[in-house]
Amino acid sequence: MTRSPEELDLDFVSLDGTGIHTSELQLGTWRFGKENDAGEVEIDETRAKELLDAYDAAGGRYIDTADVYGGGASEEWIGEWLQGRDRERYTIASKIYWQIRDGDPNSRGTNRKNVRDRIDALLERLDTDYVDVLYIHRWDDATDARELMKTLNALVEEGKVHYLGASTLRPNAWKVARANEIARAEGWEPFSVLQPRYNLVDREIEGDYLEFARQQDLAVCPWSPLGQGFLTGKYDRDEALPEESKVAASDRFQESYLTEANFDLHDELDAVADEVDASPAQVALAWLQHRDGVTAPIVGARTVDQLTENLASAAVDLSDEQVERLTAAKGGPYAGL
Ligand SMILES: NC(=O)c1ccc[n+]([C@@H]2O[C@H](COP(=O)([O-])OP(=O)(O)OC[C@H]3O[C@@H](n4cnc5c(N)ncnc54)[C@H](OP(=O)(O)O)[C@@H]3O)[C@@H](O)[C@H]2O)c1
């Protein structure tokens, strides 16, 4: 059954140790203003604002962006959209790391010069005084952990940032653990939110990373929860790629996700989807929401219909047996990032 965003009613969940409550599904805006490998913009300004409207109408309150998304367009469009709305009702997260100026090595990473330069620029684009969560988009080995935490703590003390997040891959969990030890010893703000890649195919964070998050009461907000669209049922092992997909234009996507092992996993996903009368995308998202240690997946969508379908996953209930079957059906991970 197709429902409109207004008929959905997303719940709030606790953002773990932060004490704040936010949406059980977060809105991802990576593809706002993003050009794919074929040179097409995946989500233009009009569509971006429609997606924000639809998410809001469904009760969604957590918007995830980054200062490099769409070369700043994502933050700008969110900032415009927020005008005339009550900023306090929304949790806004952004990220800093990737190089923004050619030939300027200091414009990459989390050195103090770069972080201080970029926080003000991103707040201006978002047209707000603060972001709820500021992530380091990746770990920067060139910046000492103590220097990093001191710089980030200053942003919290200045009121420009409420909470700190680390968007990382699994091998960097110990670096976050060490940085948090330094921060706590100094009375500085530690990282309290993690943003790893996690979906039925990409399972690198299972084990020590999720256990570390649980032990330290850190929120875990997975990105690419649908394996960039692979887990939606729109790809078929025997048929040509769907023309309307913008994501499929990437060679890396095709090589990583469109493998026999992943299509075998998808067969199990289809079987469970039939059993619960839901779409594969909804079951893939519901599986994540049933995983111990996951706080709230970040939902990506290129159209309002996709978004509505994905948000409706919040109402999909899976039995323990179905969760176990899906968990056992492993494919092979995405090679990039
Ligand atoms: N921290 C990081 O390094 C990082 C990295 C990546 C993403 N993120 C965050 O996570 C968010 C989500 O990532 P993602 O975009 O990769 O998420 P995803 O949900 O895995 O993939 C989203 C893409 O899948 C397709 N899709 C989604 N729902 C669909 C449906 N119901 N039916 C058919 N196709 C559907 C759409 O692409 P097509 O229609 O074009 O096929 C859509 O753009 C991002 O927006 C960003 O905020 C963070």
mmCIF file of C-alpha atoms and ligand atoms in Angstrom:
data_model
loop_
_atom_site.group_PDB
_atom_site.id
_atom_site.type_symbol
_atom_site.label_atom_id
_atom_site.label_comp_id
_atom_site.label_asym_id
_atom_site.label_seq_id
_atom_site.Cartn_x
_atom_site.Cartn_y
_atom_site.Cartn_z
ATOM 1 C CA MET A 1 0.000 0.000 0.000
ATOM 2 C CA THR A 2 1.379 3.422 -0.932
ATOM 3 C CA ARG A 3 1.114 6.081 1.749
ATOM 4 C CA SER A 4 1.720 9.806 1.644
ATOM 5 C CA PRO A 5 4.393 11.400 3.870
ATOM 6 C CA GLU A 6 1.618 13.001 5.968
ATOM 7 C CA GLU A 7 0.299 9.553 6.848
ATOM 8 C CA LEU A 8 3.652 8.517 8.307
ATOM 9 C CA ASP A 9 4.530 9.467 11.828
ATOM 10 C CA LEU A 10 8.201 8.988 12.584
ATOM 11 C CA ASP A 11 9.080 8.388 16.218
ATOM 12 C CA PHE A 12 11.827 9.961 18.231
ATOM 13 C CA VAL A 13 14.766 7.921 19.471
ATOM 14 C CA SER A 14 17.408 8.795 22.007
ATOM 15 C CA LEU A 15 20.686 9.956 20.470
ATOM 16 C CA ASP A 16 22.352 7.776 23.082
ATOM 17 C CA GLY A 17 24.641 9.548 25.551
ATOM 18 C CA THR A 18 23.820 13.061 24.271
ATOM 19 C CA GLY A 19 20.455 13.078 26.034
ATOM 20 C CA ILE A 20 18.669 14.559 23.033
ATOM 21 C CA HIS A 21 15.894 12.839 21.141
ATOM 22 C CA THR A 22 15.731 12.757 17.423
ATOM 23 C CA SER A 23 14.156 10.927 14.505
ATOM 24 C CA GLU A 24 14.337 7.163 14.128
ATOM 25 C CA LEU A 25 15.265 7.741 10.456
ATOM 26 C CA GLN A 26 17.529 10.624 9.471
ATOM 27 C CA LEU A 27 17.443 12.427 6.122
ATOM 28 C CA GLY A 28 20.647 12.176 4.073
ATOM 29 C CA THR A 29 21.460 15.016 1.678
ATOM 30 C CA TRP A 30 24.696 13.799 0.041
ATOM 31 C CA ARG A 31 23.092 13.808 -3.387
ATOM 32 C CA PHE A 32 21.721 17.379 -3.190
ATOM 33 C CA GLY A 33 23.500 19.184 -6.036
ATOM 34 C CA LYS A 34 25.777 16.176 -6.658
ATOM 35 C CA GLU A 35 26.900 15.374 -10.179
ATOM 36 C CA ASN A 36 27.204 11.681 -10.974
ATOM 37 C CA ASP A 37 29.864 10.124 -13.223
ATOM 38 C CA ALA A 38 27.673 10.814 -16.273
ATOM 39 C CA GLY A 39 27.621 14.549 -15.415
ATOM 40 C CA GLU A 40 23.947 14.644 -14.347
ATOM 41 C CA VAL A 41 22.847 16.366 -11.148
ATOM 42 C CA GLU A 42 21.241 13.691 -8.988
ATOM 43 C CA ILE A 43 19.005 16.026 -6.955
ATOM 44 C CA ASP A 44 18.433 19.654 -7.993
ATOM 45 C CA GLU A 45 17.273 22.480 -5.737
ATOM 46 C CA THR A 46 13.545 22.047 -6.401
ATOM 47 C CA ARG A 47 13.671 18.317 -5.724
ATOM 48 C CA ALA A 48 15.855 18.843 -2.656
ATOM 49 C CA LYS A 49 13.279 21.138 -1.103
ATOM 50 C CA GLU A 50 10.471 18.705 -1.988
ATOM 51 C CA LEU A 51 12.395 15.972 -0.193
ATOM 52 C CA LEU A 52 12.892 18.195 2.853
ATOM 53 C CA ASP A 53 9.152 19.029 2.829
ATOM 54 C CA ALA A 54 8.193 15.360 2.566
ATOM 55 C CA TYR A 55 10.564 14.322 5.355
ATOM 56 C CA ASP A 56 9.206 17.100 7.549
ATOM 57 C CA ALA A 57 5.599 16.127 6.778
ATOM 58 C CA ALA A 58 6.419 12.570 7.886
ATOM 59 C CA GLY A 59 7.590 13.947 11.239
ATOM 60 C CA GLY A 60 11.313 13.729 10.365
ATOM 61 C CA ARG A 61 13.552 16.086 12.328
ATOM 62 C CA TYR A 62 17.184 15.037 11.724
ATOM 63 C CA ILE A 63 18.972 16.348 8.640
ATOM 64 C CA ASP A 64 22.445 15.092 7.755
ATOM 65 C CA THR A 65 24.686 17.146 5.476
ATOM 66 C CA ALA A 66 28.395 17.955 4.930
ATOM 67 C CA ASP A 67 30.167 21.069 3.805
ATOM 68 C CA VAL A 68 31.328 19.388 0.591
ATOM 69 C CA TYR A 69 27.939 18.003 -0.471
ATOM 70 C CA GLY A 70 27.086 19.595 -3.801
ATOM 71 C CA GLY A 71 30.036 21.976 -3.289
ATOM 72 C CA GLY A 72 28.079 23.651 -0.442
ATOM 73 C CA ALA A 73 24.701 23.574 -2.243
ATOM 74 C CA SER A 74 23.283 21.001 0.165
ATOM 75 C CA GLU A 75 23.892 23.255 3.188
ATOM 76 C CA GLU A 76 22.693 26.337 1.344
ATOM 77 C CA TRP A 77 19.406 24.737 0.305
ATOM 78 C CA ILE A 78 18.830 23.385 3.811
ATOM 79 C CA GLY A 79 19.554 26.866 5.198
ATOM 80 C CA GLU A 80 17.014 28.448 2.848
ATOM 81 C CA TRP A 81 14.467 25.759 3.623
ATOM 82 C CA LEU A 82 14.897 26.322 7.372
ATOM 83 C CA GLN A 83 13.985 29.982 7.087
ATOM 84 C CA GLY A 84 10.480 30.543 8.376
ATOM 85 C CA ARG A 85 10.663 27.281 10.292
ATOM 86 C CA ASP A 86 11.492 26.787 13.943
ATOM 87 C CA ARG A 87 15.198 25.915 13.861
ATOM 88 C CA GLU A 88 14.969 24.431 17.353
ATOM 89 C CA ARG A 89 12.719 21.622 16.151
ATOM 90 C CA TYR A 90 15.456 20.162 13.950
ATOM 91 C CA THR A 91 18.704 18.375 14.590
ATOM 92 C CA ILE A 92 21.221 19.442 11.950
ATOM 93 C CA ALA A 93 24.478 17.570 11.456
ATOM 94 C CA SER A 94 27.323 18.593 9.154
ATOM 95 C CA LYS A 95 30.865 17.422 8.472
ATOM 96 C CA ILE A 96 34.343 18.763 7.773
ATOM 97 C CA TYR A 97 37.365 17.094 6.204
ATOM 98 C CA TRP A 98 37.660 16.796 2.414
ATOM 99 C CA GLN A 99 39.871 19.262 0.540
ATOM 100 C CA ILE A 100 38.033 22.350 -0.664
ATOM 101 C CA ARG A 101 40.751 24.386 -2.425
ATOM 102 C CA ASP A 102 43.023 23.073 -5.170
ATOM 103 C CA GLY A 103 46.700 23.430 -4.338
ATOM 104 C CA ASP A 104 46.020 24.223 -0.658
ATOM 105 C CA PRO A 105 46.887 21.226 1.546
ATOM 106 C CA ASN A 106 45.642 23.041 4.655
ATOM 107 C CA SER A 107 42.133 23.060 3.225
ATOM 108 C CA ARG A 108 41.926 19.314 3.807
ATOM 109 C CA GLY A 109 41.728 17.431 7.087
ATOM 110 C CA THR A 110 41.035 18.483 10.629
ATOM 111 C CA ASN A 111 43.938 20.822 11.365
ATOM 112 C CA ARG A 112 42.917 23.841 13.448
ATOM 113 C CA LYS A 113 43.320 26.297 10.570
ATOM 114 C CA ASN A 114 40.964 24.344 8.347
ATOM 115 C CA VAL A 115 38.372 23.567 11.029
ATOM 116 C CA ARG A 116 38.170 27.204 12.172
ATOM 117 C CA ASP A 117 37.875 28.426 8.604
ATOM 118 C CA ARG A 118 35.176 25.935 7.685
ATOM 119 C CA ILE A 119 32.912 26.049 10.727
ATOM 120 C CA ASP A 120 32.034 29.693 10.111
ATOM 121 C CA ALA A 121 31.485 29.123 6.396
ATOM 122 C CA LEU A 122 29.158 26.213 6.967
ATOM 123 C CA LEU A 123 27.143 28.022 9.635
ATOM 124 C CA GLU A 124 26.696 30.887 7.199
ATOM 125 C CA ARG A 125 25.463 28.555 4.444
ATOM 126 C CA LEU A 126 23.078 26.849 6.861
ATOM 127 C CA ASP A 127 22.043 30.293 8.113
ATOM 128 C CA THR A 128 22.147 29.152 11.706
ATOM 129 C CA ASP A 129 24.189 29.913 14.823
ATOM 130 C CA TYR A 130 25.068 26.309 15.574
ATOM 131 C CA VAL A 131 25.024 22.758 14.297
ATOM 132 C CA ASP A 132 23.735 20.073 16.631
ATOM 133 C CA VAL A 133 26.397 17.606 15.529
ATOM 134 C CA LEU A 134 29.707 18.356 13.824
ATOM 135 C CA TYR A 135 31.391 15.290 12.390
ATOM 136 C CA ILE A 136 34.918 14.828 11.283
ATOM 137 C CA HIS A 137 34.123 13.338 7.876
ATOM 138 C CA ARG A 138 37.215 11.119 8.005
ATOM 139 C CA TRP A 139 40.074 10.564 10.421
ATOM 140 C CA ASP A 140 43.050 12.825 9.637
ATOM 141 C CA ASP A 141 46.320 11.141 10.607
ATOM 142 C CA ALA A 142 48.223 14.394 10.042
ATOM 143 C CA THR A 143 46.514 16.065 13.009
ATOM 144 C CA ASP A 144 47.420 14.896 16.496
ATOM 145 C CA ALA A 145 44.438 13.565 18.466
ATOM 146 C CA ARG A 146 44.991 15.988 21.341
ATOM 147 C CA GLU A 147 45.193 18.952 18.980
ATOM 148 C CA LEU A 148 42.012 17.773 17.239
ATOM 149 C CA MET A 149 40.003 17.409 20.446
ATOM 150 C CA LYS A 150 41.202 20.768 21.767
ATOM 151 C CA THR A 151 40.116 22.483 18.558
ATOM 152 C CA LEU A 152 36.731 20.757 18.494
ATOM 153 C CA ASN A 153 36.135 21.435 22.193
ATOM 154 C CA ALA A 154 36.637 25.154 21.571
ATOM 155 C CA LEU A 155 33.816 25.079 18.995
ATOM 156 C CA VAL A 156 31.535 23.488 21.585
ATOM 157 C CA GLU A 157 32.505 26.084 24.189
ATOM 158 C CA GLU A 158 31.800 28.870 21.701
ATOM 159 C CA GLY A 159 28.307 27.444 21.120
ATOM 160 C CA LYS A 160 28.894 26.789 17.423
ATOM 161 C CA VAL A 161 28.569 23.026 17.879
ATOM 162 C CA HIS A 162 26.581 21.022 20.427
ATOM 163 C CA TYR A 163 27.936 17.492 19.957
ATOM 164 C CA LEU A 164 30.899 15.931 18.197
ATOM 165 C CA GLY A 165 30.695 13.069 15.743
ATOM 166 C CA ALA A 166 33.152 10.877 13.886
ATOM 167 C CA SER A 167 32.260 9.530 10.480
ATOM 168 C CA THR A 168 34.655 6.682 10.187
ATOM 169 C CA LEU A 169 35.386 3.278 8.855
ATOM 170 C CA ARG A 170 35.875 0.406 11.260
ATOM 171 C CA PRO A 171 39.700 0.403 11.420
ATOM 172 C CA ASN A 172 39.600 3.865 12.946
ATOM 173 C CA ALA A 173 37.512 2.907 15.987
ATOM 174 C CA TRP A 174 40.571 2.705 18.230
ATOM 175 C CA LYS A 175 41.588 6.231 17.176
ATOM 176 C CA VAL A 176 38.202 7.558 18.243
ATOM 177 C CA ALA A 177 38.542 5.624 21.519
ATOM 178 C CA ARG A 178 41.923 7.216 22.177
ATOM 179 C CA ALA A 179 40.697 10.700 21.267
ATOM 180 C CA ASN A 180 37.792 10.280 23.680
ATOM 181 C CA GLU A 181 40.157 9.211 26.453
ATOM 182 C CA ILE A 182 42.196 12.373 25.927
ATOM 183 C CA ALA A 183 39.077 14.543 25.834
ATOM 184 C CA ARG A 184 37.636 13.052 29.028
ATOM 185 C CA ALA A 185 40.941 13.370 30.863
ATOM 186 C CA GLU A 186 41.075 17.062 29.930
ATOM 187 C CA GLY A 187 37.401 17.734 30.628
ATOM 188 C CA TRP A 188 36.812 18.390 26.944
ATOM 189 C CA GLU A 189 33.850 17.324 24.836
ATOM 190 C CA PRO A 190 34.311 13.747 23.510
ATOM 191 C CA PHE A 191 32.814 12.254 20.342
ATOM 192 C CA SER A 192 29.290 11.066 21.082
ATOM 193 C CA VAL A 193 27.972 10.132 17.633
ATOM 194 C CA LEU A 194 29.457 7.731 15.090
ATOM 195 C CA GLN A 195 28.551 7.578 11.414
ATOM 196 C CA PRO A 196 29.830 4.399 9.764
ATOM 197 C CA ARG A 197 28.799 2.693 6.537
ATOM 198 C CA TYR A 198 26.489 -0.172 7.452
ATOM 199 C CA ASN A 199 23.959 -2.144 5.466
ATOM 200 C CA LEU A 200 23.167 -5.791 4.704
ATOM 201 C CA VAL A 201 26.099 -5.974 2.280
ATOM 202 C CA ASP A 202 28.677 -3.751 4.027
ATOM 203 C CA ARG A 203 29.172 -5.345 7.435
ATOM 204 C CA GLU A 204 32.682 -4.175 8.409
ATOM 205 C CA ILE A 205 31.532 -2.540 11.654
ATOM 206 C CA GLU A 206 30.108 -5.699 13.181
ATOM 207 C CA GLY A 207 32.156 -6.889 16.120
ATOM 208 C CA ASP A 208 34.543 -4.545 17.890
ATOM 209 C CA TYR A 209 33.291 -1.256 16.396
ATOM 210 C CA LEU A 210 29.672 -1.771 17.443
ATOM 211 C CA GLU A 211 30.817 -3.147 20.787
ATOM 212 C CA PHE A 212 32.986 -0.059 21.357
ATOM 213 C CA ALA A 213 30.002 2.182 20.555
ATOM 214 C CA ARG A 214 27.814 0.263 22.965
ATOM 215 C CA GLN A 215 30.398 0.361 25.764
ATOM 216 C CA GLN A 216 30.823 4.131 25.436
ATOM 217 C CA ASP A 217 27.113 4.843 24.861
ATOM 218 C CA LEU A 218 27.809 6.383 21.452
ATOM 219 C CA ALA A 219 25.060 6.850 18.898
ATOM 220 C CA VAL A 220 25.529 4.898 15.637
ATOM 221 C CA CYS A 221 23.928 6.429 12.527
ATOM 222 C CA PRO A 222 24.673 4.235 9.479
ATOM 223 C CA TRP A 223 25.165 5.720 6.034
ATOM 224 C CA SER A 224 24.321 4.091 2.693
ATOM 225 C CA PRO A 225 21.748 1.884 4.452
ATOM 226 C CA LEU A 226 20.507 0.604 1.078
ATOM 227 C CA GLY A 227 23.952 -0.039 -0.382
ATOM 228 C CA GLN A 228 23.454 3.029 -2.603
ATOM 229 C CA GLY A 229 20.213 1.586 -3.923
ATOM 230 C CA PHE A 230 21.387 -1.988 -4.500
ATOM 231 C CA LEU A 231 19.091 -3.292 -1.744
ATOM 232 C CA THR A 232 15.907 -1.877 -3.284
ATOM 233 C CA GLY A 233 15.152 -4.653 -5.778
ATOM 234 C CA LYS A 234 15.695 -2.422 -8.815
ATOM 235 C CA TYR A 235 18.781 -4.307 -10.023
ATOM 236 C CA ASP A 236 18.545 -7.727 -11.558
ATOM 237 C CA ARG A 237 21.430 -10.121 -12.178
ATOM 238 C CA ASP A 238 20.183 -10.887 -15.690
ATOM 239 C CA GLU A 239 18.841 -7.550 -16.854
ATOM 240 C CA ALA A 240 20.299 -4.217 -17.955
ATOM 241 C CA LEU A 241 20.717 -1.453 -15.377
ATOM 242 C CA PRO A 242 17.577 0.601 -14.719
ATOM 243 C CA GLU A 243 17.881 3.768 -16.765
ATOM 244 C CA GLU A 244 16.430 6.130 -14.206
ATOM 245 C CA SER A 245 19.062 5.315 -11.569
ATOM 246 C CA LYS A 246 21.696 8.041 -11.259
ATOM 247 C CA VAL A 247 23.800 6.033 -8.838
ATOM 248 C CA ALA A 248 24.258 3.130 -11.253
ATOM 249 C CA ALA A 249 26.391 5.353 -13.508
ATOM 250 C CA SER A 250 29.394 4.728 -11.251
ATOM 251 C CA ASP A 251 31.754 1.918 -12.268
ATOM 252 C CA ARG A 252 32.673 1.402 -8.642
ATOM 253 C CA PHE A 253 29.044 0.890 -7.677
ATOM 254 C CA GLN A 254 28.616 -1.702 -10.390
ATOM 255 C CA GLU A 255 31.817 -3.581 -9.566
ATOM 256 C CA SER A 256 31.179 -3.599 -5.811
ATOM 257 C CA TYR A 257 27.490 -4.246 -5.498
ATOM 258 C CA LEU A 258 26.378 -6.039 -8.651
ATOM 259 C CA THR A 259 28.082 -9.336 -7.800
ATOM 260 C CA GLU A 260 26.711 -12.873 -7.691
ATOM 261 C CA ALA A 261 27.223 -13.092 -3.899
ATOM 262 C CA ASN A 262 25.233 -9.902 -3.401
ATOM 263 C CA PHE A 263 22.431 -11.034 -5.691
ATOM 264 C CA ASP A 264 22.248 -14.268 -3.642
ATOM 265 C CA LEU A 265 21.874 -12.153 -0.514
ATOM 266 C CA HIS A 266 19.195 -10.137 -2.308
ATOM 267 C CA ASP A 267 17.222 -13.350 -2.960
ATOM 268 C CA GLU A 268 16.888 -13.810 0.819
ATOM 269 C CA LEU A 269 15.896 -10.153 1.166
ATOM 270 C CA ASP A 270 13.178 -10.646 -1.472
ATOM 271 C CA ALA A 271 11.897 -13.736 0.339
ATOM 272 C CA VAL A 272 11.548 -11.889 3.654
ATOM 273 C CA ALA A 273 9.988 -8.896 1.878
ATOM 274 C CA ASP A 274 7.295 -11.217 0.478
ATOM 275 C CA GLU A 275 6.665 -12.703 3.910
ATOM 276 C CA VAL A 276 6.048 -9.334 5.577
ATOM 277 C CA ASP A 277 4.366 -7.712 2.559
ATOM 278 C CA ALA A 278 6.943 -4.956 2.313
ATOM 279 C CA SER A 279 9.455 -3.860 -0.328
ATOM 280 C CA PRO A 280 13.103 -5.028 -0.262
ATOM 281 C CA ALA A 281 14.182 -1.451 0.576
ATOM 282 C CA GLN A 282 11.841 -1.375 3.560
ATOM 283 C CA VAL A 283 13.090 -4.721 4.832
ATOM 284 C CA ALA A 284 16.747 -3.732 4.376
ATOM 285 C CA LEU A 285 16.103 -0.593 6.440
ATOM 286 C CA ALA A 286 14.028 -2.492 9.011
ATOM 287 C CA TRP A 287 16.859 -5.012 9.395
ATOM 288 C CA LEU A 288 19.215 -2.164 10.315
ATOM 289 C CA GLN A 289 16.690 -0.746 12.756
ATOM 290 C CA HIS A 290 16.463 -4.168 14.430
ATOM 291 C CA ARG A 291 20.246 -4.435 14.853
ATOM 292 C CA ASP A 292 21.570 -4.051 18.363
ATOM 293 C CA GLY A 293 23.604 -0.868 18.676
ATOM 294 C CA VAL A 294 22.122 0.982 15.700
ATOM 295 C CA THR A 295 20.556 4.315 16.658
ATOM 296 C CA ALA A 296 19.059 5.621 13.400
ATOM 297 C CA PRO A 297 19.966 4.975 9.753
ATOM 298 C CA ILE A 298 20.486 7.935 7.412
ATOM 299 C CA VAL A 299 18.015 7.490 4.592
ATOM 300 C CA GLY A 300 18.980 8.547 1.087
ATOM 301 C CA ALA A 301 16.413 9.034 -1.664
ATOM 302 C CA ARG A 302 16.374 10.737 -5.069
ATOM 303 C CA THR A 303 12.598 11.124 -5.327
ATOM 304 C CA VAL A 304 9.745 11.770 -2.920
ATOM 305 C CA ASP A 305 8.275 8.360 -3.759
ATOM 306 C CA GLN A 306 11.535 6.644 -2.820
ATOM 307 C CA LEU A 307 11.722 8.640 0.393
ATOM 308 C CA THR A 308 8.143 7.840 1.364
ATOM 309 C CA GLU A 309 8.731 4.148 0.714
ATOM 310 C CA ASN A 310 11.904 4.235 2.789
ATOM 311 C CA LEU A 311 10.410 6.132 5.722
ATOM 312 C CA ALA A 312 7.523 3.649 5.870
ATOM 313 C CA SER A 313 10.124 1.024 6.864
ATOM 314 C CA ALA A 314 9.824 2.339 10.425
ATOM 315 C CA ALA A 315 6.533 0.431 10.693
ATOM 316 C CA VAL A 316 7.909 -2.867 9.325
ATOM 317 C CA ASP A 317 8.273 -5.502 12.002
ATOM 318 C CA LEU A 318 10.605 -8.453 11.501
ATOM 319 C CA SER A 319 10.687 -11.595 13.606
ATOM 320 C CA ASP A 320 13.934 -12.666 15.278
ATOM 321 C CA GLU A 321 14.074 -15.547 12.825
ATOM 322 C CA GLN A 322 13.797 -13.201 9.827
ATOM 323 C CA VAL A 323 16.483 -10.899 11.228
ATOM 324 C CA GLU A 324 18.741 -13.914 11.736
ATOM 325 C CA ARG A 325 18.188 -15.211 8.211
ATOM 326 C CA LEU A 326 19.041 -11.836 6.746
ATOM 327 C CA THR A 327 22.083 -11.503 8.973
ATOM 328 C CA ALA A 328 23.337 -14.914 7.852
ATOM 329 C CA ALA A 329 22.980 -14.047 4.145
ATOM 330 C CA LYS A 330 26.290 -12.270 3.622
ATOM 331 C CA GLY A 331 27.456 -10.761 0.353
ATOM 332 C CA GLY A 332 30.628 -8.825 -0.422
ATOM 333 C CA PRO A 333 31.428 -5.260 0.625
ATOM 334 C CA TYR A 334 31.674 -2.067 -1.403
ATOM 335 C CA ALA A 335 35.255 -1.506 -2.447
ATOM 336 C CA GLY A 336 35.387 2.282 -2.360
ATOM 337 C CA LEU A 337 35.597 5.093 0.252
HETATM 338 N N1 LIG B 1 29.800 9.970 6.230
HETATM 339 C C1 LIG B 1 30.004 9.581 5.007
HETATM 340 O O1 LIG B 1 31.141 9.439 4.546
HETATM 341 C C2 LIG B 1 28.804 9.310 4.134
HETATM 342 C C3 LIG B 1 28.960 8.618 2.925
HETATM 343 C C4 LIG B 1 27.825 8.360 2.168
HETATM 344 C C5 LIG B 1 26.586 8.810 2.614
HETATM 345 N N2 LIG B 1 26.465 9.508 3.785
HETATM 346 C C6 LIG B 1 25.158 10.005 4.284
HETATM 347 O O2 LIG B 1 24.209 8.946 4.202
HETATM 348 C C7 LIG B 1 23.128 9.345 3.367
HETATM 349 C C8 LIG B 1 22.566 8.150 2.644
HETATM 350 O O3 LIG B 1 23.575 7.564 1.795
HETATM 351 P P1 LIG B 1 23.194 6.984 0.367
HETATM 352 O O4 LIG B 1 22.626 8.041 -0.496
HETATM 353 O O5 LIG B 1 24.351 6.208 -0.136
HETATM 354 O O6 LIG B 1 21.983 6.010 0.833
HETATM 355 P P2 LIG B 1 21.330 4.720 0.228
HETATM 356 O O7 LIG B 1 19.966 4.687 0.829
HETATM 357 O O8 LIG B 1 22.186 3.537 0.409
HETATM 358 O O9 LIG B 1 21.201 5.023 -1.345
HETATM 359 C C9 LIG B 1 20.364 6.069 -1.809
HETATM 360 C C10 LIG B 1 20.115 5.915 -3.298
HETATM 361 O O10 LIG B 1 19.463 4.667 -3.570
HETATM 362 C C11 LIG B 1 18.401 4.836 -4.503
HETATM 363 N N3 LIG B 1 17.162 4.590 -3.742
HETATM 364 C C12 LIG B 1 16.882 4.976 -2.465
HETATM 365 N N4 LIG B 1 15.661 4.558 -2.090
HETATM 366 C C13 LIG B 1 15.151 3.868 -3.145
HETATM 367 C C14 LIG B 1 13.933 3.177 -3.332
HETATM 368 N N5 LIG B 1 13.007 3.122 -2.379
HETATM 369 N N6 LIG B 1 13.737 2.580 -4.541
HETATM 370 C C15 LIG B 1 14.663 2.625 -5.514
HETATM 371 N N7 LIG B 1 15.848 3.270 -5.384
HETATM 372 C C16 LIG B 1 16.093 3.897 -4.199
HETATM 373 C C17 LIG B 1 18.496 6.283 -5.000
HETATM 374 O O11 LIG B 1 19.384 6.366 -6.111
HETATM 375 P P3 LIG B 1 18.944 6.174 -7.647
HETATM 376 O O12 LIG B 1 17.467 6.358 -7.737
HETATM 377 O O13 LIG B 1 19.703 7.183 -8.392
HETATM 378 O O14 LIG B 1 19.359 4.769 -7.998
HETATM 379 C C18 LIG B 1 19.139 6.974 -3.803
HETATM 380 O O15 LIG B 1 19.812 8.151 -4.158
HETATM 381 C C19 LIG B 1 23.738 10.419 2.465
HETATM 382 O O16 LIG B 1 22.765 11.266 1.891
HETATM 383 C C20 LIG B 1 24.622 11.144 3.425
HETATM 384 O O17 LIG B 1 23.866 12.055 4.221
HETATM 385 C C21 LIG B 1 27.568 9.750 4.536
#
